Amino acid sequence: MSEDPVPIKAIHHVELWVGNAKQSAYYYRKAFGFSQIAYSGLETGNRDCTSYVLEQGSVKLVLTTPLHSRNGIGDHIKKHGDGVYDIAFHVDDVDACFEEAVKRGAQIAMTPHDLTDLNGVVRRAAIKTYGNTIHSFISTNNYTGHFLPTFEPRIYNEDPIGLRFIDHIVGNVDVGQMNDWADFYSEVLGFTNIIHFTDKDISTKYSALMSKVMESENGRIKFPINEPAKGLKKSQIEEFIEFYEGPGAQHIALLTDDIIYTISRFRDMGVEFLHVPDTYYEKLESRVGPIKEDIAQIKELGILVDRDDEGYLLQLFTKPVQDRPTLFYEIIQRRGSRGFGQGNFQALFESIEREQALRGNL
Ligand code: FE2
């Protein structure tokens, strides 16, 4: 018997509710190199919504859009814009995880139920987390289909750009709520707080944030929880919460083993990244010491580097991937470091604030 109260194996998928799933799926395929593996919609008997399943490495994204106004999907999109609805967990025993989580204080989003098709049965339930975001518990132990019931294969293979798995997903919550949500992950789901950044660690002249990184028992899931801290001007977290109209998933970090290749492909496809000032690279070598990558190439691609006791990491952040300044992606490569790039926060914040100022939100 495991001591983990709610044993979660991994993130099964992340579902985004979007205004136009067909066009979004095309963006993730062509710009992010995801292959489409499955589809659910009118042709598969789903008269409620259309979903496209995109896969690269072990990352699965589901893009869903409503087919009418009588379900909650349209309301979610009306309020939040495109964004993450469900960070779904893969578990063995849905009922046990759900009951334990609810016993420990989780709010119910979906009671346990079966989803069935010719390939077998999937058991599913869900609890609520920050904002209108949920965590599904999914067991596919009795299912041989390649995604979930009501989905059928509709495959478009793309050339992958090296994305392997979800490194972490950051949630932005309201002022004063970080500790409550960190407690939620530890008390309800058995996660551990592995890092705590205060506003002293993460601040610029204008804005600041605080963050606690929560990690699942098996170490495979990391959820930093951010809250805005007091600054002279509006922080990026406040801007997110204003435009998302509440707490939500701020960024999904995708891990690559070859960031040079991955970012080169992204840049070729026209994906926009936060601009890193040239001055960042002037002191890079003295700050991080020797790295395996070619500094000139790192600079050309605008990649950030940070070192800690265990090694270093390379990372870069996209601009928001929809019109509201809300959800964005991080691309990260780890060479020993298990951190989150604290040494880059300063340079990054200044870059983010430049973007905020352009949007009239600073
Ligand atoms: Fe991150």
Coordinates of C-alpha atoms and ligand atoms in Angstrom, one line a residue:
M1 CA 0.0 0.0 0.0
S2 CA 1.5 3.3 -1.1
E3 CA 1.7 6.1 1.4
D4 CA 0.7 8.5 -1.4
P5 CA -2.9 9.4 -0.6
V6 CA -3.8 10.1 -4.2
P7 CA -1.4 8.2 -6.4
I8 CA -1.1 10.0 -9.7
K9 CA 1.0 8.4 -12.4
A10 CA 1.5 11.4 -14.8
I11 CA -0.4 14.1 -16.7
H12 CA -2.7 12.2 -19.0
H13 CA -3.5 15.3 -21.2
V14 CA -4.2 19.0 -21.0
E15 CA -7.5 20.1 -22.4
L16 CA -7.8 23.7 -23.7
W17 CA -11.2 25.2 -24.4
V18 CA -10.8 27.5 -27.4
G19 CA -13.0 29.5 -29.8
N20 CA -12.0 27.7 -32.9
A21 CA -10.5 24.3 -32.3
K22 CA -10.0 23.5 -36.0
Q23 CA -7.8 26.6 -36.5
S24 CA -6.0 26.1 -33.2
A25 CA -5.2 22.5 -34.0
Y26 CA -3.6 23.7 -37.3
Y27 CA -1.4 26.2 -35.3
Y28 CA -0.2 23.5 -32.9
R29 CA 0.5 21.2 -35.8
K30 CA 2.3 23.6 -38.1
A31 CA 4.0 25.9 -35.5
F32 CA 4.6 23.5 -32.6
G33 CA 5.1 20.3 -34.6
F34 CA 2.4 18.3 -32.8
S35 CA 0.8 15.4 -34.8
Q36 CA -2.9 15.1 -34.7
I37 CA -3.9 11.6 -33.5
A38 CA -7.6 11.7 -32.8
Y39 CA -10.8 13.6 -33.3
S40 CA -14.3 13.8 -31.7
G41 CA -17.1 15.7 -33.2
L42 CA -20.4 15.3 -35.2
E43 CA -19.0 12.5 -37.4
T44 CA -18.1 10.5 -34.2
G45 CA -21.5 11.0 -32.7
N46 CA -20.5 13.9 -30.4
R47 CA -23.1 16.6 -30.9
D48 CA -21.9 18.7 -28.1
C49 CA -18.4 19.8 -28.9
T50 CA -15.5 19.1 -31.3
S51 CA -12.1 18.1 -30.0
Y52 CA -8.7 17.5 -31.6
V53 CA -6.0 15.5 -29.9
L54 CA -2.5 16.6 -30.5
E55 CA 0.6 14.6 -29.5
Q56 CA 4.4 15.1 -29.4
G57 CA 6.6 13.0 -27.2
S58 CA 4.4 12.2 -24.2
V59 CA 2.6 15.5 -24.4
K60 CA -1.1 15.3 -25.3
L61 CA -3.1 18.5 -25.8
V62 CA -6.8 18.4 -26.5
L63 CA -8.4 21.4 -28.2
T64 CA -12.1 21.6 -27.7
T65 CA -14.7 24.0 -29.0
P66 CA -18.5 24.0 -28.4
L67 CA -21.0 23.1 -31.2
H68 CA -23.8 25.1 -29.6
S69 CA -24.4 27.5 -26.7
R70 CA -26.2 25.1 -24.4
N71 CA -23.1 23.7 -22.6
G72 CA -20.6 25.5 -20.4
I73 CA -17.8 25.6 -22.9
G74 CA -19.0 28.7 -24.6
D75 CA -19.5 30.5 -21.3
H76 CA -15.9 29.5 -20.2
I77 CA -14.5 30.9 -23.5
K78 CA -16.7 34.1 -23.2
K79 CA -15.2 34.8 -19.8
H80 CA -11.7 33.5 -20.0
G81 CA -10.9 33.5 -23.7
D82 CA -8.9 30.5 -25.0
G83 CA -7.3 28.7 -22.1
V84 CA -6.6 25.6 -20.1
Y85 CA -9.7 23.9 -18.7
D86 CA -8.5 20.5 -17.6
I87 CA -5.0 19.3 -16.4
A88 CA -6.0 15.6 -16.4
F89 CA -4.2 13.0 -14.4
H90 CA -3.5 9.4 -15.3
V91 CA -4.3 7.2 -12.3
D92 CA -5.0 3.4 -11.7
D93 CA -8.0 3.7 -9.5
V94 CA -10.2 6.7 -10.3
D95 CA -12.8 6.0 -7.6
A96 CA -10.2 5.7 -4.8
C97 CA -8.3 8.9 -5.9
F98 CA -11.5 10.8 -6.3
E99 CA -13.0 9.7 -2.9
E100 CA -9.7 10.4 -1.1
A101 CA -9.3 13.8 -2.7
V102 CA -12.9 14.8 -1.9
K103 CA -12.5 13.5 1.7
R104 CA -9.5 15.8 2.0
G105 CA -11.5 18.8 0.9
A106 CA -11.5 18.8 -2.9
Q107 CA -14.6 20.3 -4.6
I108 CA -16.3 17.9 -7.1
A109 CA -16.3 18.8 -10.8
M110 CA -17.4 15.4 -12.1
T111 CA -18.4 12.3 -10.1
P112 CA -16.9 8.9 -11.2
H113 CA -18.4 7.5 -14.4
D114 CA -17.6 5.2 -17.3
L115 CA -16.9 6.2 -20.9
T116 CA -17.4 3.3 -23.2
D117 CA -16.9 2.3 -26.8
L118 CA -15.9 -0.8 -28.7
N119 CA -12.3 -0.6 -27.3
G120 CA -13.4 -0.9 -23.7
V121 CA -14.1 1.3 -20.7
V122 CA -12.4 4.4 -19.4
R123 CA -13.2 5.5 -15.8
R124 CA -13.2 9.2 -15.2
A125 CA -13.9 11.7 -12.4
A126 CA -12.8 15.3 -11.8
I127 CA -12.1 17.8 -9.0
K128 CA -11.9 21.5 -9.1
T129 CA -8.7 23.5 -8.7
Y130 CA -7.9 27.3 -9.1
G131 CA -10.4 29.4 -11.0
N132 CA -12.6 27.4 -13.3
T133 CA -9.8 24.9 -14.0
I134 CA -10.2 21.2 -13.1
H135 CA -8.2 18.0 -12.7
S136 CA -9.7 14.9 -14.2
F137 CA -8.7 11.5 -12.9
I138 CA -8.5 9.0 -15.8
S139 CA -7.9 5.3 -15.8
T140 CA -7.4 3.6 -19.2
N141 CA -6.5 0.2 -17.7
N142 CA -9.5 -1.4 -19.3
Y143 CA -9.2 0.4 -22.6
T144 CA -7.4 -0.5 -25.8
G145 CA -8.3 2.5 -27.9
H146 CA -5.6 5.0 -28.5
F147 CA -7.1 8.0 -26.7
L148 CA -10.6 8.1 -25.1
P149 CA -14.1 6.8 -26.0
T150 CA -15.9 9.0 -28.6
F151 CA -12.6 9.8 -30.2
E152 CA -11.6 8.2 -33.4
P153 CA -8.3 8.2 -35.2
R154 CA -7.9 11.1 -37.5
I155 CA -4.2 11.3 -38.0
Y156 CA -2.0 14.0 -39.4
N157 CA 1.6 13.3 -38.9
E158 CA 3.9 16.3 -38.5
D159 CA 7.7 16.5 -38.2
P160 CA 8.2 16.8 -34.4
I161 CA 10.4 19.6 -33.2
G162 CA 11.8 17.7 -30.2
L163 CA 9.2 18.3 -27.5
R164 CA 9.3 15.3 -25.1
F165 CA 7.1 15.9 -22.0
I166 CA 5.5 18.6 -19.8
D167 CA 8.1 19.8 -17.4
H168 CA 5.7 22.0 -15.4
I169 CA 2.5 23.9 -15.6
V170 CA 2.2 27.2 -13.7
G171 CA -1.0 28.4 -12.1
N172 CA -1.7 32.1 -11.5
V173 CA -3.9 32.8 -8.5
D174 CA -5.2 35.9 -6.8
V175 CA -3.4 38.0 -4.2
G176 CA -3.1 36.2 -0.9
Q177 CA -4.1 32.8 -2.4
M178 CA -0.7 31.2 -3.1
N179 CA -0.5 29.5 0.2
D180 CA -4.0 28.2 0.1
W181 CA -3.5 26.6 -3.3
A182 CA -0.1 25.2 -2.3
D183 CA -1.9 23.7 0.7
F184 CA -4.5 22.3 -1.6
Y185 CA -1.9 20.4 -3.6
S186 CA -0.2 19.2 -0.5
E187 CA -3.2 18.3 1.7
V188 CA -5.6 17.1 -1.0
L189 CA -3.2 15.5 -3.5
G190 CA -0.1 14.7 -1.4
F191 CA 2.2 17.0 -3.3
T192 CA 5.4 18.5 -1.7
N193 CA 6.5 22.1 -1.8
I194 CA 10.0 21.9 -3.3
I195 CA 10.8 25.6 -3.9
H196 CA 9.5 28.8 -2.5
F197 CA 10.3 32.1 -4.3
T198 CA 9.5 35.3 -2.4
D199 CA 8.9 38.8 -3.8
K200 CA 12.6 39.4 -2.9
D201 CA 13.7 36.7 -5.3
I202 CA 11.4 37.8 -8.2
S203 CA 11.0 41.5 -8.6
T204 CA 11.9 44.4 -10.8
K205 CA 11.6 48.1 -10.1
Y206 CA 8.0 47.9 -11.0
S207 CA 6.5 44.5 -10.3
A208 CA 6.9 41.4 -8.3
L209 CA 5.6 37.9 -7.7
M210 CA 5.7 35.1 -5.3
S211 CA 5.8 31.4 -6.2
K212 CA 5.7 28.0 -4.6
V213 CA 6.6 25.0 -6.6
M214 CA 4.5 21.9 -5.8
E215 CA 5.7 18.4 -6.9
S216 CA 3.8 15.2 -7.0
E217 CA 4.9 12.2 -4.9
N218 CA 6.6 10.5 -7.8
G219 CA 8.3 13.7 -9.0
R220 CA 6.8 13.6 -12.4
I221 CA 4.4 16.5 -12.0
K222 CA 5.5 20.1 -11.0
F223 CA 3.0 22.9 -10.5
P224 CA 4.4 26.3 -9.6
I225 CA 1.7 28.5 -8.0
N226 CA 2.2 32.2 -8.5
E227 CA 0.5 35.1 -6.9
P228 CA 1.2 38.8 -7.6
A229 CA 3.2 40.8 -5.0
K230 CA 3.1 44.4 -4.4
G231 CA 5.0 46.5 -6.9
L232 CA 4.9 50.0 -8.2
K233 CA 3.0 49.0 -11.3
K234 CA 0.8 46.1 -12.5
S235 CA 2.6 42.8 -12.5
Q236 CA 2.4 40.2 -15.2
I237 CA 0.3 38.0 -12.9
E238 CA -2.2 40.8 -12.3
E239 CA -2.4 41.4 -16.1
F240 CA -3.1 37.7 -16.6
I241 CA -5.8 37.6 -13.9
E242 CA -7.4 40.8 -15.3
F243 CA -7.6 39.4 -18.9
Y244 CA -8.3 35.8 -17.9
E245 CA -10.9 37.2 -15.6
G246 CA -9.7 35.0 -12.8
P247 CA -7.0 32.5 -11.8
G248 CA -5.9 30.0 -14.4
A249 CA -3.0 28.2 -16.0
Q250 CA -0.4 30.8 -17.0
H251 CA 2.2 28.7 -18.9
I252 CA 2.9 25.1 -19.9
A253 CA 6.7 24.3 -19.9
L254 CA 7.6 21.7 -22.6
L255 CA 10.9 19.9 -22.3
T256 CA 13.3 19.3 -25.2
D257 CA 16.7 17.6 -25.3
D258 CA 17.9 19.9 -28.0
I259 CA 16.7 23.5 -27.5
I260 CA 18.8 24.8 -30.4
Y261 CA 17.0 22.6 -32.8
T262 CA 13.6 23.1 -31.2
I263 CA 13.8 26.9 -31.1
S264 CA 15.3 27.0 -34.6
R265 CA 12.2 25.2 -35.9
F266 CA 9.9 27.4 -33.8
R267 CA 11.6 30.5 -35.3
D268 CA 11.3 29.2 -38.8
M269 CA 7.6 28.7 -38.3
G270 CA 7.2 32.3 -37.1
V271 CA 6.4 31.6 -33.4
E272 CA 6.9 34.7 -31.4
F273 CA 9.1 34.6 -28.3
L274 CA 9.9 37.2 -25.6
H275 CA 12.7 39.4 -26.7
V276 CA 15.9 39.0 -24.8
P277 CA 18.0 42.2 -24.8
D278 CA 21.5 41.8 -26.3
T279 CA 23.0 43.0 -23.0
Y280 CA 21.8 39.8 -21.5
Y281 CA 24.5 37.9 -23.4
E282 CA 27.4 40.2 -22.6
K283 CA 27.8 38.7 -19.1
L284 CA 26.4 35.3 -19.8
E285 CA 29.6 33.3 -19.8
S286 CA 30.9 34.9 -16.6
R287 CA 27.5 34.3 -15.0
V288 CA 26.8 30.7 -16.0
G289 CA 30.3 29.4 -16.7
P290 CA 31.1 27.0 -19.6
I291 CA 28.1 25.5 -21.4
K292 CA 28.0 22.8 -24.1
E293 CA 26.0 25.0 -26.5
D294 CA 27.6 27.6 -28.8
I295 CA 27.0 31.0 -27.1
A296 CA 26.7 32.8 -30.5
Q297 CA 23.9 30.4 -31.5
I298 CA 22.2 30.8 -28.1
K299 CA 22.3 34.6 -28.6
E300 CA 21.1 34.4 -32.2
L301 CA 18.1 32.3 -31.1
G302 CA 17.5 34.4 -28.0
I303 CA 17.7 31.5 -25.5
L304 CA 18.1 32.1 -21.8
V305 CA 20.6 30.2 -19.6
D306 CA 20.7 29.7 -15.8
R307 CA 23.0 27.7 -13.6
D308 CA 22.6 26.4 -10.0
D309 CA 24.4 23.8 -7.8
E310 CA 23.3 20.9 -9.9
G311 CA 23.9 22.1 -13.4
Y312 CA 22.3 24.5 -15.8
L313 CA 19.1 24.9 -17.9
L314 CA 18.2 26.7 -21.1
Q315 CA 14.8 28.2 -21.5
L316 CA 12.7 30.5 -23.6
F317 CA 9.1 31.8 -23.4
T318 CA 6.7 32.4 -26.2
K319 CA 4.5 35.4 -26.3
P320 CA 0.9 34.6 -25.4
V321 CA -0.6 32.2 -28.0
Q322 CA -4.0 33.9 -28.2
D323 CA -5.1 37.5 -28.4
R324 CA -5.6 38.0 -24.6
P325 CA -2.3 38.3 -22.8
T326 CA -2.9 35.0 -20.9
L327 CA -1.6 31.5 -21.7
F328 CA 1.9 31.1 -23.1
Y329 CA 4.5 28.3 -23.4
E330 CA 8.0 27.8 -22.1
I331 CA 10.5 25.7 -23.9
I332 CA 13.1 24.2 -21.5
Q333 CA 16.2 22.0 -21.7
R334 CA 17.7 20.7 -18.5
R335 CA 21.4 20.0 -18.2
G336 CA 21.4 18.9 -14.5
S337 CA 19.5 21.8 -13.1
R338 CA 16.1 21.1 -11.6
G339 CA 15.4 24.7 -11.0
F340 CA 13.1 27.2 -12.8
G341 CA 15.6 29.8 -14.1
Q342 CA 15.6 32.1 -11.2
G343 CA 18.7 33.9 -12.5
N344 CA 16.7 34.8 -15.6
F345 CA 13.8 36.3 -13.8
Q346 CA 15.2 39.8 -13.9
A347 CA 16.0 39.9 -17.6
L348 CA 12.7 38.2 -18.3
F349 CA 10.6 40.4 -16.2
E350 CA 12.1 43.5 -17.9
S351 CA 11.2 41.9 -21.2
I352 CA 7.7 41.0 -20.1
E353 CA 7.2 44.5 -18.7
R354 CA 8.2 46.0 -22.1
E355 CA 5.4 43.9 -23.7
Q356 CA 3.0 44.9 -21.0
A357 CA 3.8 48.6 -21.6
L358 CA 3.1 48.1 -25.3
R359 CA -0.3 46.7 -24.4
G360 CA -1.0 49.6 -22.2
N361 CA -1.1 47.3 -19.2
L362 CA 1.8 48.4 -17.1
Ligands
FE2_1 FE 8.2 28.0 -16.1

